[in-house]
Amino acid sequence: MTKLDSVGYGVATGKIILMGEHAVVYGEPAIALPFPAVRINAKVEKIAQSIVELDCYFYQGPLTEAPQQLTNLITAIKESLAVLQQPQQGFKLSITSTVPAERGMGSSAAVAVATIRALFSYFKQPLADSVLLELTNQAEKIAHGNPSGLDAAMTSGSVPLYYVKNQPFAPISLNLKAYLIVADTGITGQTKKAVADVAALLESHPQEIGDKIVTLGNLVKQSKHAIEKNNPVLLGGYMNQAQQILVDLTVSSPEIDLLVAAANQAGALGAKLTGGGRGGCLVALATTKSAAEQIEAALIEAGATITWIYQIGEK
Ligand code: PMV
């Protein structure tokens, strides 16, 4: 039997969806990138009692008494232990995070990825990418209801993807000379509810909403071309069009609309929500660092709680 006197560690980054959220659930493409500015660290260590103990921002205590809110994490732990064939307990899982929770940055998937990695590291077992993805998707089904798989793919991987549900991963090179300004509204997003509401809208208005989803998909395809041609102005225009459709799909919010307007007024080439919406984060695009800083200042002035400037493409 393996002697478990060591500690297991796991890391995962957040992600940004540049284009295609919500439509990706229906088989349209999305463009997303890992966002290493925010990350989750998980640590597994042996304890004397034969229980699983959790220590995270939301809860400290035995896994058996963890709140409903953490069911995706509980699933990630239980399913990993089943695959590892390690029913015995007696460890503590500690999680620290700089990924803002429920803000469209894939925090639930990232927590699962870091946890699964830490457990496999603790039990000294190799972890194949396919197993990591499968386990993360199981946890995401609990968190999101009907996930596209994009969050699991992005938080377990390290390269930007042109992602289509149930298709092999297609890395995309973001050879675009531009800056993304990412801003948090400070309002908790509601991905599960937003995804369910879009599904209900599609059922009640199949033609109209179906057309909007296809249009979003087409904007993603055009964005891919704009990126390949290093044309941020075109991409910004597509981002604005996508935001309007996301508003129509009812997944934006007054706080996002306000920050999108502030970014555009401050000279952004385009701005839109990122992730599930109804709060959470938005992304704006600029070609120069000074323009990005000006937009960032305007976003803070308009109420953004945290901002990041991220240089896309060549450094
Ligand atoms: O809010 P997040 O970070 O979980 O992103 C959700 C993205 C959606 O397209 C709305 C849902 C999905 O499963 O792809």
Coordinates of C-alpha atoms and ligand atoms in Angstrom, one line a residue, residues 15 17 21-22 24-25 104-106 144 146-151 191 195 275-276, ligand 1:
K15 CA -11.0 31.2 -18.1
I17 CA -15.0 33.4 -23.0
E21 CA -21.2 31.9 -24.4
H22 CA -24.8 30.4 -24.3
V24 CA -22.0 27.1 -27.3
V25 CA -24.6 25.0 -25.3
G104 CA -18.2 33.9 -15.4
M105 CA -14.6 32.9 -15.0
G106 CA -15.3 29.2 -14.6
H144 CA -24.6 23.9 -14.2
N146 CA -26.5 21.4 -18.9
P147 CA -22.9 22.5 -19.4
S148 CA -21.4 22.8 -22.8
G149 CA -18.1 21.4 -21.5
L150 CA -16.3 24.6 -22.3
D151 CA -15.4 25.5 -18.7
T191 CA -25.1 30.7 -14.9
V195 CA -28.8 28.7 -19.1
G275 CA -19.5 33.7 -19.1
G276 CA -23.0 33.0 -17.9
Ligands
PMV1 O1 -20.4 31.4 -16.0 P1 -19.4 30.4 -16.5 O2 -18.0 30.8 -16.2 O3 -19.7 29.0 -15.9 O4 -19.6 30.2 -18.1 C1 -20.8 29.7 -18.6 C2 -20.8 29.6 -20.1 C3 -22.1 29.2 -20.7 O5 -21.9 29.1 -22.2 C4 -23.2 30.2 -20.4 C5 -22.6 27.8 -20.3 C6 -21.8 26.6 -20.8 O6 -21.9 25.6 -20.2 O7 -21.0 26.8 -21.8

